[in-house]
Coordinates of C-alpha atoms in Angstrom, one line a residue:
Chain A
M1 CA -0.1 0.0 0.3
N2 CA 2.4 2.7 0.6
D3 CA 4.5 1.5 -2.7
K4 CA 4.6 4.5 -4.2
Q5 CA 4.0 3.3 -8.1
S6 CA 0.7 1.8 -6.9
T7 CA -0.9 5.0 -5.1
I8 CA -3.5 6.3 -7.8
V9 CA -5.4 8.9 -5.3
K10 CA -3.2 10.7 -3.0
A11 CA -4.8 14.1 -0.9
K12 CA -2.4 15.2 1.4
D13 CA -3.3 17.8 4.3
V14 CA -6.7 18.7 1.9
H15 CA -8.7 21.4 3.4
K16 CA -12.3 22.9 2.7
W17 CA -14.4 25.4 4.0
Y18 CA -17.7 26.9 3.0
G19 CA -17.4 30.6 4.3
E20 CA -17.0 30.0 8.1
F21 CA -17.6 26.5 7.8
H22 CA -14.9 24.2 7.8
V23 CA -16.0 21.3 5.4
L24 CA -12.4 19.2 5.3
N25 CA -10.0 19.5 7.8
S26 CA -7.0 17.7 6.8
I27 CA -7.5 15.2 5.0
N28 CA -4.6 12.6 4.3
L29 CA -5.9 9.4 1.9
D30 CA -3.5 7.3 0.0
V31 CA -5.3 4.7 -2.3
A32 CA -4.0 2.6 -4.2
K33 CA -4.6 1.0 -7.9
G34 CA -7.2 -1.3 -7.3
E35 CA -8.3 -1.0 -3.6
K36 CA -12.1 -0.5 -2.6
I37 CA -12.5 2.0 0.1
V38 CA -15.8 2.6 1.3
I39 CA -16.7 6.4 3.3
C40 CA -19.3 6.6 5.7
G41 CA -19.8 9.1 8.4
P42 CA -23.3 11.3 9.7
S43 CA -24.5 13.6 7.3
G44 CA -23.1 16.7 7.1
S45 CA -19.7 14.9 7.6
G46 CA -17.8 16.3 4.4
K47 CA -17.7 12.6 3.2
S48 CA -19.5 13.8 0.0
T49 CA -17.2 16.7 -0.3
F50 CA -14.4 14.5 -0.5
I51 CA -14.9 12.4 -3.4
R52 CA -16.3 15.7 -5.0
C53 CA -13.4 17.4 -4.3
L54 CA -11.0 14.1 -6.6
N55 CA -12.5 15.3 -9.5
R56 CA -13.0 18.9 -9.2
L57 CA -16.8 19.4 -9.3
E58 CA -15.6 21.0 -5.4
E59 CA -12.5 23.2 -5.3
H60 CA -10.6 22.1 -2.1
Q61 CA -8.5 25.5 -0.7
K62 CA -5.6 23.8 0.6
G63 CA -3.5 20.9 0.5
Q64 CA -3.4 18.5 -2.6
I65 CA -4.6 15.9 -4.1
I66 CA -2.8 14.2 -6.9
I67 CA -4.8 11.6 -9.5
D68 CA -3.2 8.9 -11.4
G69 CA 0.2 11.7 -11.1
V70 CA -1.7 14.7 -12.3
E71 CA -2.3 17.5 -9.3
L72 CA -5.3 19.2 -9.4
T73 CA -5.1 22.5 -9.7
N74 CA -6.8 25.8 -11.8
D75 CA -5.4 24.7 -14.6
L76 CA -8.6 23.1 -17.2
K77 CA -6.2 20.7 -19.1
G78 CA -5.3 19.1 -16.0
I79 CA -8.9 18.6 -14.9
E80 CA -10.5 17.9 -18.1
K81 CA -7.3 15.1 -18.2
I82 CA -8.7 13.7 -14.8
R83 CA -12.3 13.6 -15.8
R84 CA -11.7 11.1 -18.4
E85 CA -9.6 9.1 -16.1
V86 CA -12.3 9.3 -13.4
G87 CA -15.7 7.7 -13.4
M88 CA -18.6 8.9 -11.2
V89 CA -22.0 8.0 -10.0
F90 CA -24.4 10.2 -8.7
Q91 CA -27.3 9.1 -5.7
S92 CA -29.8 11.3 -8.2
F93 CA -28.1 9.5 -11.7
N94 CA -28.1 12.4 -13.4
L95 CA -28.8 10.6 -16.7
F96 CA -29.2 13.3 -19.8
P97 CA -33.4 12.9 -20.4
H98 CA -33.0 14.1 -24.1
L99 CA -30.9 11.3 -25.1
T100 CA -32.0 8.1 -25.3
I101 CA -29.6 5.7 -22.9
M102 CA -27.4 4.5 -26.2
E103 CA -26.9 8.5 -27.0
N104 CA -26.2 8.8 -22.9
L105 CA -23.5 5.8 -23.2
C106 CA -22.0 7.2 -26.4
L107 CA -21.5 10.9 -25.7
A108 CA -18.8 11.1 -23.7
P109 CA -16.7 8.7 -25.9
I110 CA -17.6 10.2 -29.1
W111 CA -17.0 13.9 -28.1
V112 CA -14.0 13.6 -25.3
R113 CA -12.2 9.9 -26.6
K114 CA -13.2 10.8 -30.5
T115 CA -14.3 7.3 -30.8
P116 CA -16.0 6.0 -34.0
K117 CA -19.9 6.2 -33.3
K118 CA -19.6 2.1 -34.4
E119 CA -17.3 1.2 -31.8
A120 CA -18.4 3.4 -29.4
E121 CA -21.6 2.4 -29.7
A122 CA -20.3 -1.9 -29.8
Q123 CA -18.7 -0.8 -26.4
A124 CA -21.8 0.7 -24.7
M125 CA -23.4 -1.9 -25.8
E126 CA -21.5 -4.5 -24.0
Y127 CA -21.1 -2.2 -20.7
L128 CA -25.4 -2.5 -21.0
N129 CA -24.4 -6.2 -21.1
R130 CA -22.7 -6.1 -17.9
V131 CA -25.1 -4.3 -16.2
K132 CA -27.9 -6.3 -17.5
I133 CA -29.8 -3.8 -19.0
A134 CA -29.0 -4.2 -22.9
D135 CA -32.7 -4.5 -23.8
Q136 CA -33.4 -1.0 -22.8
A137 CA -30.8 0.8 -25.2
H138 CA -32.9 2.5 -27.2
K139 CA -34.9 4.1 -24.3
F140 CA -35.2 7.4 -22.6
P141 CA -34.2 7.7 -19.0
G142 CA -37.7 8.8 -17.5
Q143 CA -39.1 4.9 -19.1
L144 CA -36.7 3.1 -16.6
S145 CA -37.3 2.6 -13.2
G146 CA -34.6 4.3 -10.8
G147 CA -32.5 1.2 -10.4
Q148 CA -32.2 0.8 -14.3
Q149 CA -31.4 4.3 -14.5
Q150 CA -28.9 4.3 -11.6
R151 CA -27.2 0.6 -13.5
V152 CA -27.1 2.5 -17.1
A153 CA -25.5 5.5 -15.3
I154 CA -22.5 3.1 -13.9
A155 CA -22.0 1.8 -17.7
R156 CA -22.2 5.8 -18.5
A157 CA -19.2 6.4 -16.5
L158 CA -17.4 2.6 -17.3
C159 CA -17.6 3.7 -21.5
M160 CA -14.8 6.0 -20.5
N161 CA -13.1 3.4 -19.7
P162 CA -11.7 5.0 -16.1
R163 CA -8.9 3.9 -14.0
I164 CA -10.9 4.8 -10.9
M165 CA -14.3 5.1 -10.1
L166 CA -16.4 7.3 -7.7
F167 CA -19.7 6.4 -5.7
D168 CA -21.4 9.7 -4.4
E169 CA -24.6 7.8 -2.0
P170 CA -25.3 5.2 -5.6
T171 CA -28.4 3.8 -3.4
S172 CA -29.4 6.3 -1.6
A173 CA -32.8 7.7 -3.7
L174 CA -32.9 4.1 -4.8
D175 CA -36.6 2.0 -3.3
P176 CA -35.2 -0.7 -1.2
E177 CA -36.0 -3.5 -3.5
M178 CA -33.8 -1.6 -6.5
I179 CA -30.7 -1.5 -3.9
K180 CA -29.6 -5.4 -4.8
E181 CA -29.7 -4.9 -8.3
V182 CA -27.5 -1.8 -8.1
L183 CA -25.1 -3.2 -5.6
D184 CA -24.9 -6.4 -7.2
V185 CA -23.2 -4.8 -10.2
M186 CA -21.0 -2.6 -8.3
I187 CA -19.6 -5.7 -6.7
E188 CA -19.0 -7.2 -9.7
L189 CA -17.4 -3.9 -11.0
A190 CA -15.1 -4.5 -7.2
H191 CA -14.2 -7.9 -8.4
S192 CA -13.0 -6.7 -11.9
G193 CA -10.4 -5.3 -10.2
M194 CA -11.9 -1.3 -10.6
T195 CA -10.3 1.4 -8.1
M196 CA -12.9 2.4 -6.1
L197 CA -14.1 4.8 -3.6
C198 CA -17.9 4.7 -2.3
V199 CA -19.5 7.1 0.2
T200 CA -22.3 4.8 1.2
H201 CA -24.1 3.2 3.6
E202 CA -24.2 -0.1 3.1
M203 CA -22.4 -2.4 5.4
G204 CA -23.4 -5.2 3.8
F205 CA -21.8 -4.0 0.5
A206 CA -18.6 -2.7 2.7
K207 CA -18.2 -5.6 4.6
T208 CA -18.5 -7.6 0.8
I209 CA -15.6 -5.8 -0.6
A210 CA -13.7 -2.7 0.9
D211 CA -10.5 -2.9 1.5
R212 CA -10.5 -0.1 3.9
V213 CA -13.3 1.9 5.2
V214 CA -13.1 5.2 5.8
F215 CA -15.1 7.1 8.6
M216 CA -15.4 10.6 8.5
D217 CA -16.8 13.1 11.0
K218 CA -17.2 17.0 10.8
G219 CA -14.9 17.4 8.2
E220 CA -11.8 15.3 9.7
I221 CA -11.2 11.5 8.6
V222 CA -11.5 9.6 12.4
E223 CA -11.1 5.9 11.6
V224 CA -9.7 3.7 8.5
N225 CA -9.9 0.9 8.8
S226 CA -10.5 -3.0 7.7
P227 CA -14.4 -3.6 7.4
E228 CA -14.2 -6.3 9.9
K229 CA -12.1 -4.0 12.4
L230 CA -14.1 -1.0 12.3
F231 CA -17.1 -2.4 12.4
N232 CA -16.6 -4.9 14.9
S233 CA -14.0 -3.0 17.6
P234 CA -14.2 0.5 16.7
Q235 CA -11.4 2.4 18.2
N236 CA -12.9 6.3 18.7
E237 CA -16.0 7.3 20.6
R238 CA -17.2 9.0 17.7
T239 CA -17.1 6.0 15.3
K240 CA -19.0 3.5 18.1
L241 CA -21.9 6.3 18.2
F242 CA -21.9 6.4 14.7
L243 CA -22.5 2.5 14.2
D244 CA -24.5 2.0 17.6
Q245 CA -26.9 4.9 16.0
I246 CA -27.0 2.8 12.3
L247 CA -27.1 -0.4 13.1
L248 CA -30.1 0.6 16.0
H249 CA -32.4 2.0 13.5
Chain B
M1 CA -79.9 -0.8 -36.9
Q2 CA -78.7 2.4 -38.0
V3 CA -81.9 4.1 -37.4
M4 CA -81.2 2.7 -33.7
T5 CA -77.8 4.2 -33.3
Q6 CA -78.9 7.6 -35.0
D7 CA -81.9 7.6 -32.5
S8 CA -79.4 7.3 -29.7
A9 CA -77.1 9.5 -30.9
I10 CA -79.8 12.2 -30.9
K11 CA -80.7 11.3 -27.1
K12 CA -77.2 11.5 -26.3
S13 CA -77.2 15.2 -27.4
I14 CA -80.1 16.3 -26.0
T15 CA -78.8 15.2 -23.0
W16 CA -75.5 16.8 -23.3
C17 CA -77.5 19.9 -23.7
R18 CA -80.0 19.7 -21.0
E19 CA -76.9 19.2 -18.5
N20 CA -74.9 22.0 -20.2
L21 CA -76.8 24.6 -21.7
F22 CA -80.5 24.0 -19.4
S23 CA -79.5 23.0 -16.5
S24 CA -81.4 26.1 -14.4
P25 CA -83.7 28.4 -15.8
T26 CA -81.0 31.4 -15.1
N27 CA -78.4 29.4 -17.5
G28 CA -81.2 28.2 -19.8
L29 CA -81.9 32.1 -20.5
A30 CA -78.0 33.0 -20.6
T31 CA -78.2 30.6 -23.6
V32 CA -80.8 31.6 -25.6
I33 CA -79.8 35.4 -25.3
L34 CA -75.8 34.3 -26.0
L35 CA -76.9 32.2 -29.2
F36 CA -78.8 35.3 -30.5
L37 CA -76.0 38.0 -30.0
L38 CA -73.8 34.9 -31.5
I39 CA -76.0 34.6 -34.9
K40 CA -76.6 38.3 -35.0
F41 CA -72.9 38.4 -34.5
I42 CA -72.2 35.9 -37.5
T43 CA -74.7 37.3 -39.8
V44 CA -73.2 40.7 -40.2
V45 CA -69.2 39.7 -40.2
A46 CA -70.0 36.9 -42.7
S47 CA -72.6 39.0 -44.9
W48 CA -69.8 41.8 -44.5
L49 CA -66.9 39.8 -45.8
F50 CA -68.4 37.2 -48.7
F51 CA -72.0 37.3 -48.7
N52 CA -72.4 41.3 -49.7
A53 CA -68.6 41.7 -50.7
T54 CA -67.6 42.5 -53.9
F55 CA -64.7 40.2 -55.5
V56 CA -64.9 41.2 -59.4
G57 CA -64.4 44.5 -61.0
D58 CA -61.3 46.8 -61.5
N59 CA -62.6 50.3 -59.9
R60 CA -64.3 51.1 -57.0
D61 CA -67.4 51.6 -59.1
A62 CA -68.0 48.0 -59.0
C63 CA -68.2 48.0 -55.5
N64 CA -72.2 48.8 -54.1
Q65 CA -73.1 46.3 -52.6
G66 CA -72.8 47.3 -49.1
G67 CA -70.2 44.8 -48.3
A68 CA -66.4 44.9 -48.0
C69 CA -65.1 45.5 -51.5
W70 CA -62.3 43.1 -52.0
V71 CA -61.5 44.9 -55.9
F72 CA -59.5 47.4 -53.6
I73 CA -57.4 44.0 -52.1
K74 CA -57.3 42.7 -55.9
T75 CA -56.1 45.4 -57.6
R76 CA -53.3 46.3 -55.2
I77 CA -52.0 42.5 -54.4
D78 CA -48.4 42.6 -56.5
Q79 CA -48.1 46.2 -54.6
F80 CA -48.9 44.6 -51.2
I81 CA -46.6 41.5 -51.7
Y82 CA -43.6 43.8 -53.6
G83 CA -43.8 47.1 -52.5
F84 CA -42.4 49.0 -55.0
Y85 CA -40.0 47.1 -56.5
P86 CA -40.3 47.3 -60.0
N87 CA -42.4 44.8 -62.0
A88 CA -39.7 43.3 -64.4
E89 CA -37.3 42.9 -61.4
R90 CA -39.9 41.0 -59.3
W91 CA -38.7 37.4 -60.1
R92 CA -35.7 37.9 -58.4
V93 CA -37.9 38.4 -55.1
N94 CA -39.8 35.1 -56.5
L95 CA -36.8 33.5 -56.7
V96 CA -35.5 34.5 -53.1
L97 CA -39.2 33.6 -51.7
A98 CA -39.0 30.5 -53.1
A99 CA -35.5 29.7 -51.7
F100 CA -36.1 31.0 -48.8
A101 CA -39.3 28.6 -48.7
S102 CA -37.1 25.1 -50.0
T103 CA -35.0 26.5 -47.5
I104 CA -37.2 25.6 -44.5
G105 CA -38.5 22.6 -46.4
F106 CA -34.9 21.2 -46.3
W107 CA -34.8 21.8 -42.5
F108 CA -37.8 19.6 -42.1
F109 CA -37.0 17.0 -44.2
T110 CA -33.0 16.4 -44.0
A111 CA -31.7 14.1 -41.9
N112 CA -29.3 15.0 -39.2
K113 CA -26.0 14.0 -41.3
S114 CA -26.3 16.7 -43.5
K115 CA -27.6 19.7 -41.0
R116 CA -24.3 20.9 -41.0
F117 CA -23.8 21.9 -45.0
L118 CA -27.8 23.1 -44.6
G119 CA -26.8 25.7 -41.6
F120 CA -23.6 26.9 -43.4
W121 CA -26.3 27.8 -46.3
T122 CA -29.0 29.2 -44.4
F123 CA -27.2 31.2 -42.0
L124 CA -24.3 32.5 -44.4
L125 CA -25.1 31.8 -47.9
F126 CA -28.1 32.1 -48.2
P127 CA -28.5 35.9 -46.6
I128 CA -25.7 37.2 -48.4
L129 CA -26.6 35.8 -52.1
S130 CA -30.3 37.0 -51.3
W131 CA -29.1 40.5 -50.5
N132 CA -27.0 40.9 -53.9
V133 CA -30.0 39.4 -56.3
L134 CA -32.5 41.1 -54.4
R135 CA -30.1 44.9 -54.4
G136 CA -28.5 43.6 -57.6
S137 CA -25.1 45.7 -57.3
N138 CA -23.1 42.3 -58.2
F139 CA -24.3 39.9 -60.9
S140 CA -24.7 42.0 -63.5
L141 CA -28.3 42.7 -62.1
T142 CA -30.2 46.0 -62.3
S143 CA -29.7 47.9 -59.0
V144 CA -33.1 48.0 -57.1
E145 CA -32.6 50.1 -54.0
T146 CA -34.2 49.2 -51.0
A147 CA -36.1 52.0 -50.4
K148 CA -38.4 50.2 -53.3
W149 CA -38.5 46.9 -51.1
G150 CA -41.8 46.6 -49.6
G151 CA -44.9 44.8 -48.4
V152 CA -45.0 40.7 -47.4
F153 CA -41.7 40.9 -48.9
L154 CA -40.4 43.3 -47.1
T155 CA -42.2 42.4 -43.6
L156 CA -40.8 38.9 -43.9
M157 CA -37.7 39.8 -45.1
V158 CA -37.5 41.9 -41.4
S159 CA -38.7 39.2 -39.3
T160 CA -36.9 36.5 -40.8
V161 CA -33.5 38.4 -40.1
G162 CA -34.5 39.2 -36.5
I163 CA -36.0 35.5 -35.6
V164 CA -32.9 34.0 -37.7
C165 CA -30.4 36.3 -35.8
S166 CA -31.9 36.7 -32.2
L167 CA -31.4 33.0 -31.8
P168 CA -28.0 32.2 -31.7
L169 CA -27.0 35.7 -29.8
G170 CA -30.0 35.1 -27.5
I171 CA -28.3 31.9 -26.7
I172 CA -24.9 33.6 -26.6
L173 CA -25.7 36.1 -24.4
A174 CA -27.4 34.3 -21.5
L175 CA -24.4 32.0 -21.7
G176 CA -22.4 35.0 -20.8
R177 CA -24.6 36.6 -18.4
Q178 CA -24.2 33.1 -16.3
S179 CA -20.5 33.2 -16.6
K180 CA -18.0 33.4 -13.7
M181 CA -16.0 35.7 -15.7
P182 CA -16.9 39.1 -14.8
A183 CA -15.7 41.1 -17.6
I184 CA -18.1 38.7 -20.2
K185 CA -20.8 38.8 -17.1
T186 CA -20.5 42.5 -17.3
I187 CA -20.9 43.2 -21.1
S188 CA -23.5 40.8 -21.3
V189 CA -25.7 42.4 -18.6
L190 CA -25.2 45.6 -19.8
F191 CA -25.8 44.9 -23.1
I192 CA -29.0 43.0 -22.2
E193 CA -30.4 45.3 -20.3
L194 CA -29.6 48.7 -22.6
W195 CA -31.3 46.9 -25.6
R196 CA -34.4 45.5 -23.1
G197 CA -34.5 48.8 -21.9
V198 CA -35.0 51.4 -25.1
P199 CA -38.5 50.9 -27.0
L200 CA -37.8 49.6 -30.4
I201 CA -39.5 52.9 -32.0
T202 CA -36.4 54.6 -30.6
V203 CA -34.3 52.0 -31.6
L204 CA -35.4 52.4 -35.2
F205 CA -35.1 55.9 -35.1
M206 CA -31.7 56.0 -33.7
S207 CA -30.8 53.5 -36.9
S208 CA -32.3 55.4 -39.1
V209 CA -31.5 58.8 -38.1
M210 CA -28.3 59.2 -35.6
L211 CA -26.3 56.5 -37.0
P212 CA -25.4 58.2 -40.0
L213 CA -24.4 61.7 -38.1
F214 CA -21.3 59.4 -36.9
F215 CA -20.6 57.7 -40.1
P216 CA -16.9 59.3 -41.3
E217 CA -18.3 61.6 -44.4
G218 CA -18.6 59.6 -47.6
V219 CA -19.6 56.4 -45.7
Q220 CA -22.8 54.6 -47.3
F221 CA -24.2 52.4 -44.9
D222 CA -27.6 51.1 -46.4
K223 CA -30.8 52.0 -44.4
L224 CA -32.6 49.1 -44.6
L225 CA -29.4 47.0 -43.7
R226 CA -28.8 49.5 -40.0
A227 CA -32.8 48.8 -39.2
L228 CA -32.0 45.0 -39.9
I229 CA -29.0 44.8 -37.1
G230 CA -31.0 47.2 -34.9
V231 CA -33.9 44.8 -35.1
A232 CA -31.6 41.4 -34.4
L233 CA -29.9 42.8 -31.1
F234 CA -33.2 44.2 -30.0
S235 CA -34.7 40.9 -30.1
S236 CA -31.6 39.0 -29.3
A237 CA -31.8 40.8 -25.7
Y238 CA -35.3 39.4 -25.0
M239 CA -34.3 35.7 -26.3
A240 CA -31.2 36.3 -24.2
E241 CA -33.8 36.8 -20.9
V242 CA -36.0 33.6 -21.9
V243 CA -33.5 31.2 -22.9
R244 CA -31.4 32.3 -19.4
G245 CA -34.9 31.4 -17.9
G246 CA -34.5 27.6 -19.8
L247 CA -30.8 27.9 -18.4
Q248 CA -31.6 28.0 -14.7
A249 CA -34.4 25.9 -14.9
I250 CA -31.8 22.7 -15.7
P251 CA -30.6 21.1 -12.7
K252 CA -27.2 21.0 -11.4
G253 CA -26.9 17.7 -11.6
Q254 CA -27.1 18.2 -15.2
F255 CA -24.3 20.5 -15.1
E256 CA -22.0 18.1 -12.9
A257 CA -22.8 14.7 -14.7
A258 CA -21.4 16.5 -18.0
Q259 CA -18.3 17.6 -16.4
A260 CA -17.9 15.0 -14.7
I261 CA -18.2 12.3 -18.1
G262 CA -15.2 14.7 -19.3
L263 CA -17.3 16.7 -21.2
S264 CA -15.3 20.7 -22.2
Y265 CA -18.0 23.6 -21.1
W266 CA -18.9 23.9 -24.8
Q267 CA -19.2 20.2 -25.4
S268 CA -21.7 20.0 -22.2
M269 CA -23.8 23.3 -23.5
R270 CA -24.2 22.2 -26.7
S271 CA -25.3 18.6 -26.6
V272 CA -26.4 18.3 -23.0
I273 CA -27.6 21.5 -21.2
M274 CA -29.0 24.0 -24.3
P275 CA -31.1 20.5 -26.2
Q276 CA -33.0 20.6 -22.5
A277 CA -32.9 24.4 -22.0
L278 CA -34.5 25.2 -25.2
K279 CA -37.1 22.5 -25.5
M280 CA -38.1 24.0 -21.9
V281 CA -38.5 27.4 -23.3
I282 CA -39.6 26.7 -26.8
P283 CA -43.4 28.6 -25.6
G284 CA -41.1 31.5 -24.4
I285 CA -39.2 31.4 -27.9
V286 CA -42.1 31.7 -30.6
N287 CA -43.7 34.4 -27.9
T288 CA -41.1 35.8 -28.7
F289 CA -41.2 35.4 -32.5
I290 CA -44.7 36.1 -32.9
G291 CA -44.2 39.5 -31.1
L292 CA -41.4 40.3 -33.2
F293 CA -43.1 39.5 -36.5
K294 CA -45.7 42.1 -35.3
D295 CA -43.5 44.3 -34.3
T296 CA -41.5 44.5 -37.6
T297 CA -44.7 46.8 -38.8
L298 CA -42.9 49.6 -36.7
V299 CA -39.9 49.9 -39.8
A300 CA -43.2 51.8 -41.1
I301 CA -42.0 54.8 -38.9
I302 CA -38.9 55.6 -40.5
G303 CA -40.4 55.7 -43.7
M304 CA -40.4 51.8 -44.9
F305 CA -43.1 50.4 -46.5
D306 CA -44.1 47.0 -44.9
L307 CA -47.1 45.1 -45.4
L308 CA -49.0 47.5 -42.7
G309 CA -47.2 50.3 -44.2
I310 CA -47.7 49.7 -47.7
I311 CA -51.5 48.8 -47.1
Q312 CA -52.2 52.4 -45.4
A313 CA -50.4 54.2 -47.7
A314 CA -52.9 52.5 -50.5
T315 CA -55.7 53.4 -48.3
T316 CA -54.6 57.2 -48.6
D317 CA -54.7 56.7 -52.8
P318 CA -58.0 59.4 -54.0
D319 CA -59.0 56.4 -56.3
W320 CA -59.4 54.3 -53.1
L321 CA -60.6 56.5 -50.2
G322 CA -62.8 55.1 -47.3
F323 CA -61.5 51.4 -47.8
T324 CA -59.3 51.4 -44.5
L325 CA -61.3 48.5 -43.5
E326 CA -60.9 46.0 -45.9
G327 CA -57.1 47.1 -46.3
Y328 CA -56.6 46.5 -42.1
V329 CA -58.7 43.1 -42.2
F330 CA -56.9 41.9 -45.1
A331 CA -53.3 43.0 -42.9
A332 CA -55.1 40.8 -40.0
I333 CA -55.8 37.8 -42.0
F334 CA -52.5 37.8 -43.2
F335 CA -50.5 38.4 -39.7
W336 CA -52.9 36.0 -37.4
L337 CA -52.1 33.2 -40.4
C338 CA -48.3 33.6 -40.1
C339 CA -48.4 33.7 -36.2
Y340 CA -50.9 30.9 -35.9
T341 CA -48.9 28.5 -38.1
M342 CA -45.8 29.4 -36.2
S343 CA -48.1 28.8 -32.7
K344 CA -49.4 25.3 -34.0
Y345 CA -45.3 24.3 -35.1
S346 CA -44.4 25.2 -31.7
Q347 CA -46.6 22.8 -30.2
F348 CA -45.9 19.8 -32.7
L349 CA -42.1 20.7 -31.4
E350 CA -42.9 20.2 -28.0
R351 CA -44.7 17.2 -28.4
K352 CA -41.9 15.6 -30.9
L353 CA -39.4 16.5 -28.3
H354 CA -40.9 15.0 -25.5
T355 CA -39.3 12.1 -23.7
G356 CA -41.7 10.9 -21.3
H357 CA -40.4 12.7 -18.0

């Protein structure tokens, strides 16, 4: 893990403020290639803000973030380069409602990677098969269920062949019966060796695939450990309190 | 069998009348009175428009039946369409109008692939070519001053230029107003607020009277061209605000998703944000188009004879005094047909672009 060559995400003393509010307070985290990280914590703890900083949807104000050897600065070229390599899945899917599923998937490969249309469509079909939704390729997002839309969103991110995938509470907006179909796709993706950072409260999912679980509270990383250790014998009081609350509900 | 269905149809309509028109004595009375007034109104209007109207003849003496005198329109129709464009050269106007109509047709029936050339033609080649053909300084055509242009042809020209220019300019201004770059934002805001705060009449007056004062001596700049630029800039300020309304209705997640998959600013605007924003404000866009189309009649006050201007001029012809009403009704029908067509087309577009969300 400390092997420098395999570190793909490096956050060093990252700070961010919203006005007076210190939303990220000295975040340090190294993620190795192929590693799966689950980030959990109470709402307002800064976990979403942190992973949104990793592809510059949010700007950090102090510290260093290095993705795959490129540091995130105000340089637009660098940001665009990193965004090509980092896929993101949102809580509210954010599919493009005016485009068909197929067009949603092909948009970025065709415009950003300049992939020929035929090739892009063939690749999109492959990913749609992987998320088991190929038969819906020519529908519009509005005609799909939430779970289906989120699987399309995952496929859309994968179509750029990213090296890192970020998930921002991917199952929080879903009806309970649809959570499993999305998690299954994510587990399959994890087994394929993708580097993943997930903000989620799905503890079962964390136990299945996470190499490390990061617990955040009040803008700080409170505890980082393997899922077994963090869930079964949390070291910090705040972690204990949080786990008690989510397990009791 | 057929009698039975006819019977039940009659029964159905009787029940409908009873429920909707005669449900109480007051309602019954209201129905009768309104029906009486309606019939009275329709008879008066229809007899003026058609039954007592004169369609045949070639001077005012033919009109002696008390109804409308359509002879007036008939003898003047060429002027209403072409203005004072010389008789022998009117084929040039026809040519441009035909090309214009085919261009619209091509937009409807061309596959997306060849739209790039079509755009190049519509926004660059066609305007330059038509200006040259109509003005006639090149191509060894007789020169026809723009002061002689008029009628339906001028109305269509001014409104088309306004409509075609205002949308792209409006989009750019709307994006500029939302820009994070202070200079671009300030310029856009100033431009929009300046043009929107000034009446169109003022813009036209400035373009025709004041602007030439600032030109260096000897520089000639066609009056119609100046008016066209004024109308285009004026309407683009309105369009900018309509488009901005659409932009603000797009959820933040759409911008973020477009960024996250690696699209650049212009790419995400072009393929993600604008298609959704424009679709949402189709009613507002068409509203602006229709308003602009009718506002083109204001060019009459700077001495140009658009359809309404030329009709007004015709009604002061000593041979045809007293036929103002016919002229205005004719103009009203023309404007209504054009505006209604735009309105219908926008409804069709809204249905076509609906993707079930």
